């Protein structure tokens, strides 16, 4: 080292030491003044203007765990967090835990004004001589200041780094803030903040997480031995954590804390001895984080969880961007009670897997919603929600759809939209046409269904479907040529408009292009576009609720970390005249083996549903796409709607085949029975004679 370098270092150390000497002189000169006031005056020594106390020190913006529950508000689905932390009030923390942390970290906590005066002076002088930052003598209050500022998401990275910078200036500012903080908050408030902020190792932030993860109890139930063990962790949280670190070091730290508590008069020697001898069991565990860790793995709760997260990320009240909303979910400490009904979810999962096993290439996603509210009761499929390899595992939203999964064609279920358009146009249910085996139409077509260059669809079972039909028996028997001709009468644009009103999104780019100019879209009524079971169930729920469409809603309530309710409400609106919805429901009694109000049903494609429902009022519709690429059934009562679509989500050309149709109907029907229950059902309101019979 050169003489010049030595001189510079000595000069810097002397400058720091001179500042400390000024501080010491101020302390000595004002010996009669309270310690807090002395240090506050000394803090002006730096010559810098005293900054205002940052608001975040009064109300620490800690990242907290968001908990997601099923519809009972008690059954945990999962949690979301960046830091496993859940703030609790001081009254929810055992007294021995409060005492233990004070004994371990700041035994004179209740005697000082934010700074341990003797320790602070000693540390400042020592570190000024060495050229380092002031070390040691950090009170609980000073630790609160440091921990809040270094983790504050509202500060810049530079500002957060300065909170732990290795400089005397940082230490002096920490002292200044600590003194001011003690003037603004009570000792109890500061201790509460400390216990909620401090890191206890193994991913546990705050005493609630530490208590739960180490001992499997809430902080209020900690005994003396457990409290001393937790308090001893703070100085070296990962190394001394008994659950994930060195148990012998953890034990040594526990004994130190118990000794400090006895020396301070917090406990007796007998209590110290008994606690030291207590055999502790580390029975805690980390809580789930995200949808892959969701409960109900055997029933696929992860798919519902994923839909909740997607919904949350779309809510503007939680941030301006999706990224901000997702951050709010992981750090906001919300309590979210969802609409998931575990019993209905279990039934849907069992029924889906009764048709296709977990390792089948094909899937039967089933969605269940509540008419009139939009509440989503279940989203199930024969898959595990998992990132693991193998056919049985996926995190794709097979039931609800997403940006890269638009759904599956659902066949004749789309005849509902054409029927609604016709009813709205003044055509009654008894509107009759001759329905031939093949129907040449007015729309040009060069595909396989063309006749002399015109679109020419046919009936899949001519002997059972052909002939004079009305909306009742054409819907019951799913007569293609009747509904294509009906679409000719009202126009494809009207049928497309009905589908849009009832929530069909046309999310596939090719479908959206056709929907933008639908005049020549003769095959629309045969369900050639992609949709999802959730979308389809919500559309039919509009009919079940006599014309009220509700956007699917997976959440019942959200409570913020402050205990305040966050507004959550259904987005519902009347999109159909109730009489139109009642008439459509009346026709939908035919497919499921029941009778319409005026006795016009004479055959159905899903007649086993009447038996499954025990003869209770039910309606619905089957759907088979060309060459049985997919098979669909949607059924509804006044209180529940279930929809399922059998498909191969990876290879659309891998057709499910007609043989699975009856199984799909049965699986969805049994799921509907579970959702609607075994009691008496509300009957559907009969349509007026005018819309049914035209008179």
XYZ file of C-alpha atoms in Angstrom:
695
model
C 0.000 0.000 0.000
C 1.441 3.394 -0.962
C 1.773 6.271 1.496
C -0.761 8.188 -0.616
C -3.317 5.381 -0.350
C -2.670 5.027 3.334
C -3.199 8.743 3.784
C -6.525 8.669 1.900
C -7.853 5.756 3.954
C -6.716 7.369 7.193
C -8.372 10.618 6.134
C -11.651 8.893 5.338
C -11.650 7.017 8.615
C -10.852 10.203 10.510
C -13.693 11.995 8.779
C -16.123 9.255 9.753
C -14.698 9.154 13.262
C -15.026 12.918 13.614
C -18.664 12.621 12.791
C -19.103 9.910 15.397
C -17.253 12.050 17.947
C -19.680 14.875 17.257
C -22.515 12.410 17.893
C -20.880 11.228 21.125
C -20.328 14.811 22.196
C -23.979 15.568 21.607
C -24.972 12.556 23.649
C -22.709 13.522 26.560
C -23.786 17.145 26.489
C -27.428 16.167 26.596
C -27.239 13.399 29.150
C -30.399 14.626 30.821
C -32.371 14.486 27.581
C -34.181 11.242 26.662
C -32.189 8.946 24.416
C -34.592 9.299 21.513
C -34.346 13.075 21.502
C -30.539 12.977 21.778
C -30.132 10.697 18.804
C -32.684 12.610 16.767
C -30.619 15.760 17.238
C -27.424 13.879 16.480
C -28.865 12.623 13.253
C -28.683 16.198 11.946
C -24.899 15.822 12.201
C -24.674 14.691 8.591
C -25.658 18.123 7.356
C -28.357 16.603 5.192
C -31.941 17.708 5.437
C -33.960 15.212 7.484
C -36.259 13.244 5.228
C -39.858 12.592 6.065
C -40.596 9.167 7.507
C -41.565 6.937 4.565
C -45.219 5.925 4.673
C -44.337 2.295 4.098
C -42.671 2.164 7.516
C -46.006 2.959 9.118
C -47.917 0.491 6.955
C -45.447 -2.106 5.635
C -46.425 -3.270 2.109
C -45.560 -6.904 2.735
C -46.187 -9.583 0.183
C -48.793 -11.970 1.538
C -50.324 -15.288 0.626
C -53.593 -15.397 -1.300
C -55.788 -18.288 -0.232
C -58.360 -19.867 -2.550
C -61.265 -21.880 -1.138
C -64.126 -23.988 -2.454
C -67.680 -22.684 -2.171
C -67.948 -23.562 1.531
C -65.257 -20.996 2.359
C -63.348 -23.629 4.360
C -61.999 -26.217 1.943
C -58.644 -24.954 0.679
C -58.073 -25.343 -3.056
C -54.620 -23.749 -3.154
C -52.608 -20.665 -2.292
C -50.664 -18.233 -4.444
C -47.568 -16.478 -3.165
C -44.121 -15.081 -3.876
C -43.452 -15.169 -0.135
C -45.236 -17.531 2.232
C -46.535 -14.885 4.604
C -49.863 -14.124 6.244
C -50.041 -11.142 8.575
C -51.649 -11.657 11.978
C -52.530 -9.269 14.792
C -50.376 -9.244 17.922
C -53.311 -10.645 19.864
C -53.137 -13.740 17.641
C -49.528 -14.409 18.647
C -48.793 -16.274 21.879
C -47.313 -14.083 24.638
C -44.337 -16.442 24.977
C -43.577 -15.889 21.281
C -43.594 -12.123 21.773
C -41.331 -12.463 24.799
C -38.987 -14.904 23.066
C -38.314 -12.637 20.105
C -37.629 -9.680 22.394
C -35.219 -11.757 24.504
C -33.469 -13.092 21.398
C -33.134 -9.875 19.428
C -33.591 -6.812 21.661
C -33.867 -7.471 25.382
C -34.102 -3.734 26.225
C -36.849 -3.222 23.624
C -39.338 -1.759 26.075
C -36.760 0.591 27.643
C -35.312 2.384 24.602
C -36.781 4.890 22.189
C -35.923 3.015 19.015
C -32.163 2.765 19.464
C -30.063 0.932 22.066
C -28.024 4.017 22.988
C -24.920 2.386 24.458
C -24.760 -0.280 21.786
C -25.288 2.214 18.973
C -22.454 4.510 20.128
C -20.128 1.564 20.654
C -20.890 0.157 17.212
C -20.548 3.491 15.435
C -17.146 4.216 17.029
C -15.838 0.714 16.326
C -16.956 0.708 12.725
C -15.769 4.241 12.053
C -12.285 3.209 13.149
C -12.379 0.143 10.898
C -13.774 1.993 7.894
C -16.842 -0.256 7.680
C -20.532 0.225 8.278
C -21.991 0.406 11.748
C -22.671 -3.129 12.844
C -24.438 -4.598 15.869
C -26.835 -3.010 18.316
C -29.730 -3.218 15.820
C -32.962 -2.966 17.777
C -36.210 -4.566 16.684
C -37.328 -1.141 15.499
C -34.196 -0.696 13.399
C -34.660 -4.169 11.960
C -38.228 -3.261 10.987
C -36.891 -0.216 9.132
C -34.251 -2.235 7.311
C -36.520 -5.149 6.413
C -39.348 -2.952 5.143
C -37.109 -0.806 2.950
C -35.076 -3.663 1.479
C -38.220 -5.552 0.393
C -40.510 -2.632 -0.465
C -41.899 -3.256 -3.982
C -42.767 0.455 -4.321
C -39.088 1.447 -4.202
C -36.554 1.225 -6.994
C -33.864 -1.438 -6.951
C -31.329 1.232 -6.025
C -33.435 2.461 -3.130
C -33.890 -1.071 -1.851
C -30.148 -1.701 -2.095
C -29.446 1.448 -0.096
C -31.525 0.027 2.766
C -28.756 -2.512 3.426
C -25.777 -0.563 2.047
C -22.515 -1.050 3.925
C -22.136 2.614 4.920
C -22.296 4.648 8.132
C -24.752 6.961 6.403
C -27.216 4.119 5.978
C -26.905 3.206 9.655
C -27.497 6.773 10.750
C -30.573 7.093 8.556
C -31.807 3.794 9.971
C -31.353 5.225 13.464
C -33.204 8.386 12.499
C -36.138 6.441 11.027
C -36.261 4.105 14.042
C -36.546 7.016 16.462
C -39.225 8.683 14.381
C -41.092 5.395 13.993
C -41.266 4.947 17.753
C -42.808 8.402 17.998
C -45.533 7.431 15.526
C -46.306 3.832 16.498
C -46.694 2.045 19.803
C -44.304 -0.678 20.933
C -47.061 -3.218 20.316
C -47.553 -2.051 16.730
C -43.847 -2.179 15.975
C -43.495 -5.644 17.506
C -46.486 -6.845 15.479
C -44.941 -5.498 12.279
C -41.611 -7.122 13.119
C -43.134 -10.535 13.731
C -45.012 -10.319 10.416
C -41.993 -9.148 8.416
C -38.975 -11.093 9.607
C -37.728 -14.120 7.648
C -37.590 -17.449 9.518
C -36.001 -19.610 6.827
C -37.285 -22.440 4.642
C -39.464 -19.968 2.728
C -41.380 -18.804 5.819
C -41.889 -15.056 6.128
C -43.453 -13.884 9.359
C -44.380 -15.816 12.469
C -47.634 -17.231 11.056
C -45.820 -19.031 8.243
C -43.005 -20.130 10.567
C -45.439 -21.585 13.119
C -47.390 -23.410 10.456
C -44.411 -24.702 8.468
C -42.323 -25.829 11.442
C -44.860 -27.005 14.005
C -48.145 -27.138 12.072
C -49.928 -24.742 14.455
C -51.102 -21.145 14.453
C -48.943 -18.564 16.317
C -51.528 -18.354 19.084
C -50.946 -22.012 19.992
C -47.159 -21.928 20.302
C -45.813 -23.081 23.637
C -42.647 -21.802 25.289
C -40.299 -24.399 23.814
C -41.666 -23.866 20.301
C -41.560 -20.078 20.609
C -37.940 -20.101 21.771
C -37.006 -22.385 18.876
C -38.626 -20.062 16.344
C -37.134 -16.918 17.901
C -33.665 -18.442 17.761
C -33.888 -18.859 13.990
C -33.840 -15.170 13.069
C -30.073 -14.550 13.163
C -29.350 -17.360 10.707
C -32.749 -18.389 9.362
C -31.825 -20.991 6.763
C -28.923 -22.610 8.610
C -30.686 -22.743 11.993
C -34.150 -23.736 10.793
C -34.966 -27.064 12.498
C -37.193 -28.251 9.647
C -34.721 -27.695 6.811
C -31.405 -26.766 8.414
C -29.125 -27.946 11.211
C -31.231 -29.255 14.111
C -28.308 -29.150 16.535
C -27.715 -25.466 15.808
C -31.431 -24.822 16.136
C -31.398 -26.504 19.531
C -28.417 -24.450 20.665
C -30.170 -21.252 19.640
C -33.332 -22.344 21.461
C -31.348 -22.876 24.675
C -29.772 -19.437 24.262
C -33.196 -17.804 23.915
C -34.584 -19.655 26.928
C -31.592 -18.498 28.955
C -32.081 -14.906 27.845
C -35.774 -15.082 28.760
C -34.970 -16.415 32.236
C -32.271 -13.803 32.782
C -34.719 -11.054 31.783
C -37.294 -12.342 34.245
C -39.763 -13.366 31.553
C -39.826 -16.994 32.712
C -38.730 -18.906 35.807
C -35.805 -21.284 36.010
C -38.253 -24.168 36.268
C -40.024 -23.067 33.079
C -36.662 -22.728 31.349
C -35.657 -26.260 32.353
C -38.974 -27.792 31.330
C -38.978 -26.079 27.938
C -35.375 -27.100 27.277
C -36.288 -30.730 27.973
C -39.466 -30.751 25.863
C -39.248 -33.047 22.864
C -40.395 -31.111 19.820
C -42.041 -32.591 16.766
C -41.613 -30.775 13.488
C -44.963 -31.706 11.978
C -45.556 -28.676 9.819
C -45.475 -28.545 6.046
C -45.284 -25.960 3.318
C -48.559 -24.934 1.781
C -49.412 -25.391 -1.892
C -48.404 -22.722 -4.359
C -50.343 -22.424 -7.581
C -52.680 -24.704 -9.491
C -50.321 -27.626 -9.963
C -50.312 -27.946 -6.156
C -54.092 -27.614 -5.873
C -56.043 -29.946 -3.609
C -58.439 -32.494 -5.061
C -55.827 -33.917 -7.406
C -57.856 -37.056 -8.069
C -60.808 -34.889 -9.101
C -58.801 -32.404 -11.164
C -59.327 -29.267 -9.090
C -56.297 -27.779 -10.849
C -58.378 -27.136 -13.978
C -60.852 -25.094 -11.954
C -57.977 -23.323 -10.193
C -56.468 -22.421 -13.556
C -59.777 -20.889 -14.636
C -59.920 -18.849 -11.421
C -56.455 -17.490 -12.105
C -57.367 -16.635 -15.695
C -60.494 -14.864 -14.448
C -58.534 -12.928 -11.803
C -55.953 -11.809 -14.375
C -58.780 -10.286 -16.436
C -60.213 -8.135 -13.601
C -59.223 -4.477 -13.967
C -59.646 -3.704 -10.254
C -56.493 -5.688 -9.477
C -54.143 -3.783 -11.801
C -53.759 -2.028 -15.118
C -52.080 -4.960 -16.845
C -52.248 -8.731 -16.667
C -48.775 -8.723 -15.119
C -49.885 -6.337 -12.369
C -52.985 -8.421 -11.652
C -50.988 -11.618 -11.479
C -48.594 -9.925 -9.065
C -51.569 -8.846 -6.959
C -52.757 -12.457 -6.841
C -49.356 -13.682 -5.640
C -48.643 -10.858 -3.194
C -51.990 -9.332 -2.230
C -53.055 -11.612 0.603
C -56.592 -12.067 -0.717
C -59.077 -14.612 0.552
C -60.954 -15.938 -2.466
C -64.059 -18.084 -2.022
C -64.819 -19.730 -5.335
C -67.957 -21.349 -6.735
C -66.384 -24.816 -6.922
C -68.687 -27.464 -5.476
C -66.391 -30.365 -4.478
C -69.206 -32.920 -4.664
C -70.243 -31.874 -8.167
C -66.602 -31.711 -9.257
C -66.061 -35.236 -7.940
C -69.104 -36.525 -9.795
C -68.047 -34.838 -13.036
C -64.507 -36.235 -12.770
C -65.778 -39.748 -12.072
C -68.222 -39.627 -14.974
C -65.607 -38.303 -17.386
C -63.210 -41.090 -16.416
C -65.952 -43.674 -16.708
C -66.014 -42.922 -20.447
C -62.283 -42.445 -21.050
C -59.421 -43.444 -18.779
C -56.632 -41.117 -17.699
C -54.300 -42.530 -20.348
C -56.759 -42.358 -23.233
C -55.896 -40.018 -26.083
C -59.498 -38.892 -26.062
C -61.093 -36.681 -23.447
C -64.527 -35.894 -22.091
C -64.340 -32.423 -20.531
C -67.465 -31.586 -18.498
C -68.565 -28.174 -17.227
C -71.381 -27.439 -14.773
C -72.863 -23.974 -14.256
C -75.759 -22.451 -12.348
C -78.443 -20.681 -14.448
C -79.217 -17.095 -13.509
C -75.897 -16.488 -11.738
C -73.183 -17.816 -14.030
C -71.556 -19.607 -11.100
C -69.244 -22.354 -12.328
C -69.760 -25.407 -10.127
C -67.306 -27.812 -11.756
C -64.725 -28.143 -14.516
C -63.585 -31.746 -14.874
C -61.834 -33.936 -17.425
C -60.076 -37.310 -17.508
C -56.649 -35.809 -16.886
C -54.462 -34.826 -13.950
C -53.648 -31.127 -13.829
C -49.901 -31.574 -13.892
C -46.738 -30.607 -15.767
C -45.450 -34.172 -15.532
C -44.904 -36.129 -18.720
C -47.441 -38.588 -20.051
C -50.866 -38.606 -21.646
C -52.621 -38.494 -18.274
C -51.073 -35.126 -17.373
C -51.716 -31.686 -18.815
C -52.185 -28.067 -17.833
C -54.103 -27.190 -20.987
C -57.530 -25.667 -20.221
C -59.419 -28.541 -21.832
C -62.743 -27.592 -20.242
C -62.735 -23.798 -20.312
C -60.503 -23.095 -23.319
C -57.760 -20.537 -23.750
C -55.747 -18.543 -26.295
C -54.411 -21.674 -28.017
C -57.339 -23.977 -27.316
C -60.579 -22.806 -28.907
C -62.543 -25.918 -28.066
C -64.279 -28.538 -30.169
C -67.223 -28.606 -32.613
C -70.365 -29.625 -30.742
C -72.615 -30.604 -33.624
C -76.382 -30.337 -33.379
C -76.361 -28.513 -30.042
C -76.137 -25.393 -32.251
C -79.624 -26.067 -33.585
C -80.746 -24.280 -30.427
C -79.519 -20.952 -31.830
C -81.402 -21.393 -35.091
C -84.555 -22.306 -33.189
C -84.219 -19.196 -31.000
C -83.783 -17.002 -34.078
C -86.930 -18.510 -35.614
C -88.965 -18.034 -32.432
C -87.817 -14.415 -32.191
C -88.831 -13.950 -35.824
C -92.393 -14.946 -34.908
C -92.292 -18.562 -36.083
C -94.080 -20.774 -33.505
C -92.916 -24.171 -32.308
C -95.423 -25.932 -34.542
C -93.818 -24.481 -37.682
C -93.657 -27.524 -39.974
C -91.561 -28.502 -43.010
C -91.078 -31.620 -44.969
C -87.576 -32.797 -44.069
C -86.086 -34.956 -46.829
C -83.056 -37.191 -46.536
C -81.037 -34.642 -48.573
C -81.828 -30.936 -48.818
C -80.509 -28.819 -51.723
C -80.148 -25.262 -50.427
C -79.633 -21.787 -51.798
C -75.956 -21.633 -50.792
C -73.190 -22.431 -53.297
C -70.847 -25.206 -52.209
C -68.182 -27.376 -53.801
C -67.553 -29.663 -50.832
C -68.627 -33.236 -50.175
C -72.118 -32.116 -49.097
C -72.890 -30.374 -52.399
C -75.609 -31.199 -54.898
C -75.054 -29.643 -58.294
C -72.822 -26.984 -56.763
C -75.173 -26.147 -53.896
C -74.839 -26.967 -50.206
C -76.864 -30.140 -49.676
C -76.820 -31.607 -46.144
C -78.489 -34.881 -45.206
C -80.009 -36.652 -42.238
C -77.828 -39.179 -40.431
C -80.737 -41.578 -39.914
C -83.236 -40.954 -42.759
C -85.668 -43.678 -41.780
C -86.136 -42.096 -38.349
C -85.623 -38.443 -39.211
C -87.193 -37.832 -42.620
C -90.741 -36.537 -43.008
C -92.904 -33.682 -41.861
C -91.398 -32.130 -38.744
C -92.018 -29.264 -36.336
C -89.517 -27.656 -34.003
C -90.518 -30.101 -31.272
C -89.842 -33.383 -32.984
C -87.147 -32.000 -35.288
C -85.209 -30.915 -32.193
C -85.988 -34.184 -30.427
C -84.831 -36.343 -33.334
C -82.078 -33.874 -34.354
C -83.231 -33.571 -37.980
C -80.503 -31.806 -39.951
C -82.525 -30.952 -43.026
C -85.312 -29.385 -40.971
C -82.937 -27.027 -39.181
C -80.902 -26.128 -42.245
C -84.151 -25.196 -43.975
C -85.212 -23.242 -40.867
C -81.879 -21.422 -41.083
C -82.691 -20.562 -44.693
C -85.916 -18.957 -43.481
C -84.363 -16.771 -40.769
C -80.936 -16.317 -42.347
C -77.566 -17.526 -40.990
C -76.805 -14.049 -39.648
C -79.761 -14.271 -37.264
C -78.634 -17.678 -35.967
C -75.066 -16.416 -35.506
C -76.384 -13.373 -33.663
C -78.277 -15.636 -31.238
C -75.123 -17.614 -30.524
C -73.207 -14.425 -29.800
C -75.941 -13.200 -27.447
C -75.656 -16.440 -25.514
C -71.895 -16.173 -25.115
C -70.459 -18.212 -27.988
C -67.139 -16.453 -28.563
C -66.086 -17.608 -32.052
C -62.541 -17.548 -30.655
C -61.037 -19.531 -33.509
C -59.773 -17.079 -36.171
C -61.395 -19.097 -38.960
C -64.737 -19.149 -37.122
C -64.504 -15.440 -36.369
C -63.939 -14.723 -40.053
C -67.064 -16.645 -41.037
C -69.102 -15.045 -38.248
C -68.155 -11.591 -39.523
C -69.880 -12.339 -42.845
C -72.259 -15.257 -42.195
C -74.807 -14.864 -44.970
C -73.678 -17.979 -46.831
C -72.897 -20.047 -43.727
C -75.475 -22.781 -44.224
C -73.684 -25.355 -42.052
C -73.629 -23.108 -38.972
C -76.729 -24.700 -37.468
C -75.002 -28.098 -37.538
C -72.372 -26.972 -35.017
C -69.243 -26.879 -37.125
C -67.438 -24.237 -35.053
C -65.265 -24.717 -31.990
C -66.681 -24.119 -28.545
C -65.970 -25.380 -25.047
C -68.141 -27.260 -22.555
C -68.104 -24.178 -20.315
C -69.207 -21.872 -23.120
C -71.897 -24.306 -24.233
C -73.219 -24.825 -20.703
C -73.416 -21.051 -20.198
C -75.326 -20.638 -23.462
C -77.918 -23.256 -22.508
C -78.100 -21.761 -19.007
C -79.528 -18.668 -20.686
C -82.455 -20.746 -21.888
C -82.803 -22.488 -18.532
C -83.024 -19.114 -16.744
C -85.714 -17.856 -19.111
C -83.468 -15.577 -21.117
C -80.845 -14.248 -18.689
C -77.286 -14.699 -19.903
C -74.570 -14.622 -17.245
C -70.872 -14.529 -17.976
C -69.269 -17.585 -16.346
C -68.195 -16.674 -12.818
C -65.809 -18.844 -10.749
C -65.718 -16.620 -7.644
C -68.268 -15.931 -4.897
C -66.328 -13.426 -2.810
C -62.912 -11.823 -2.406
C -61.647 -10.261 0.812
C -58.523 -8.120 0.901
C -55.708 -8.512 3.439
C -57.230 -5.567 5.289
C -60.482 -7.466 5.795
C -62.398 -5.323 3.312
C -64.588 -6.971 0.687
C -63.595 -6.545 -2.953
C -66.697 -6.130 -5.139
C -67.468 -9.262 -7.144
C -70.736 -9.616 -8.967
C -72.268 -11.600 -11.764
C -72.417 -9.985 -15.168
C -75.951 -10.919 -16.169
C -78.378 -9.414 -18.644
C -81.678 -10.345 -20.212
C -80.922 -11.295 -23.814
C -84.030 -13.320 -24.701
C -87.709 -12.681 -24.256
C -88.790 -15.072 -21.484
C -91.482 -16.516 -23.749
C -88.867 -17.348 -26.385
C -86.709 -19.102 -23.784
C -89.707 -21.012 -22.431
C -90.646 -22.188 -25.913
C -87.082 -23.340 -26.633
C -87.027 -25.208 -23.313
C -90.303 -26.893 -24.209
C -88.772 -28.226 -27.420
C -85.647 -29.291 -25.493
C -87.799 -31.660 -23.414
C -88.101 -33.879 -26.500
C -84.472 -35.096 -26.885
C -84.282 -36.315 -23.260
C -87.328 -38.564 -23.375
C -89.829 -36.221 -21.715
C -92.990 -34.637 -23.081
C -93.610 -31.051 -24.084
C -96.437 -28.956 -22.664
C -98.657 -29.616 -25.659
C -97.730 -33.280 -26.098
C -95.721 -32.805 -29.302
C -92.592 -34.875 -28.539
C -92.378 -38.199 -30.390
C -88.786 -39.369 -30.102
C -85.432 -38.288 -28.708
C -81.708 -38.928 -29.051
C -80.996 -38.980 -25.301
C -84.048 -40.638 -23.815
C -82.081 -42.310 -20.997
C -81.753 -38.904 -19.321
C -85.373 -39.012 -18.122
C -84.594 -42.182 -16.206
C -81.292 -40.818 -14.867
C -83.127 -37.788 -13.497
C -85.859 -39.931 -12.006
C -88.535 -38.286 -14.147
C -87.806 -34.833 -12.741
C -88.096 -31.885 -15.164
C -85.072 -31.834 -17.485
C -84.202 -30.685 -20.995
C -81.186 -30.931 -23.265
C -79.651 -31.665 -26.641
C -77.177 -34.081 -28.178
C -74.674 -33.180 -30.851
C -72.740 -35.374 -33.291
C -70.360 -33.828 -35.779
C -69.636 -35.136 -39.262
C -68.196 -38.663 -39.156
C -68.663 -38.531 -35.375
C -65.516 -36.543 -34.879
C -67.012 -35.415 -31.552
C -70.015 -36.367 -29.453
C -71.733 -33.842 -27.196
C -74.548 -33.615 -24.698
C -75.809 -30.626 -22.752
C -78.601 -31.035 -20.217
C -80.335 -28.587 -17.923
C -82.799 -28.090 -15.110
C -83.903 -24.795 -13.583
C -80.918 -24.915 -11.182
C -78.042 -26.562 -13.049
C -76.615 -27.074 -16.529
C -73.994 -29.672 -17.493
C -72.229 -29.978 -20.834
C -69.638 -32.446 -22.065
C -67.854 -32.889 -25.409
C -65.963 -36.084 -26.254
C -63.013 -35.315 -28.526
C -59.346 -35.871 -29.230
C -57.770 -32.525 -28.278
C -54.491 -33.247 -30.042
C -55.648 -34.913 -33.243
C -59.075 -33.732 -34.491
C -59.037 -36.357 -37.251
C -59.058 -39.058 -34.583
C -62.842 -39.348 -34.436
C -64.465 -40.545 -31.216
C -67.086 -42.546 -33.129
C -70.831 -42.955 -32.708
C -70.522 -45.798 -30.201
C -69.524 -43.379 -27.435
C -72.596 -41.139 -27.831
C -74.742 -43.026 -25.296
C -71.869 -43.037 -22.796
C -71.425 -39.284 -23.124
C -75.147 -38.708 -22.585
C -75.130 -40.931 -19.514
C -71.990 -39.344 -18.038
C -73.264 -35.795 -18.449
C -76.750 -36.783 -17.309
C -75.416 -38.314 -14.095
C -73.272 -35.245 -13.505
C -76.368 -33.088 -13.926
C -78.251 -35.275 -11.456
C -75.473 -34.745 -8.908
C -75.543 -30.978 -9.424
C -79.345 -30.688 -9.272
C -79.692 -33.076 -6.324
C -82.259 -35.697 -5.433
C -85.046 -33.465 -4.164
C -87.962 -32.040 -6.076
C -87.066 -29.782 -8.991
C -88.774 -26.593 -10.061
C -90.775 -27.291 -13.185
C -90.205 -25.327 -16.364
C -92.711 -22.582 -17.136
C -94.949 -23.661 -20.046
C -94.829 -21.449 -23.145
C -97.934 -19.535 -24.137
C -100.151 -20.998 -26.848
C -99.287 -18.169 -29.228
C -95.553 -18.948 -29.412
C -96.157 -22.683 -29.274
C -99.081 -23.120 -31.627
C -99.367 -19.775 -33.356
C -102.826 -19.081 -31.916
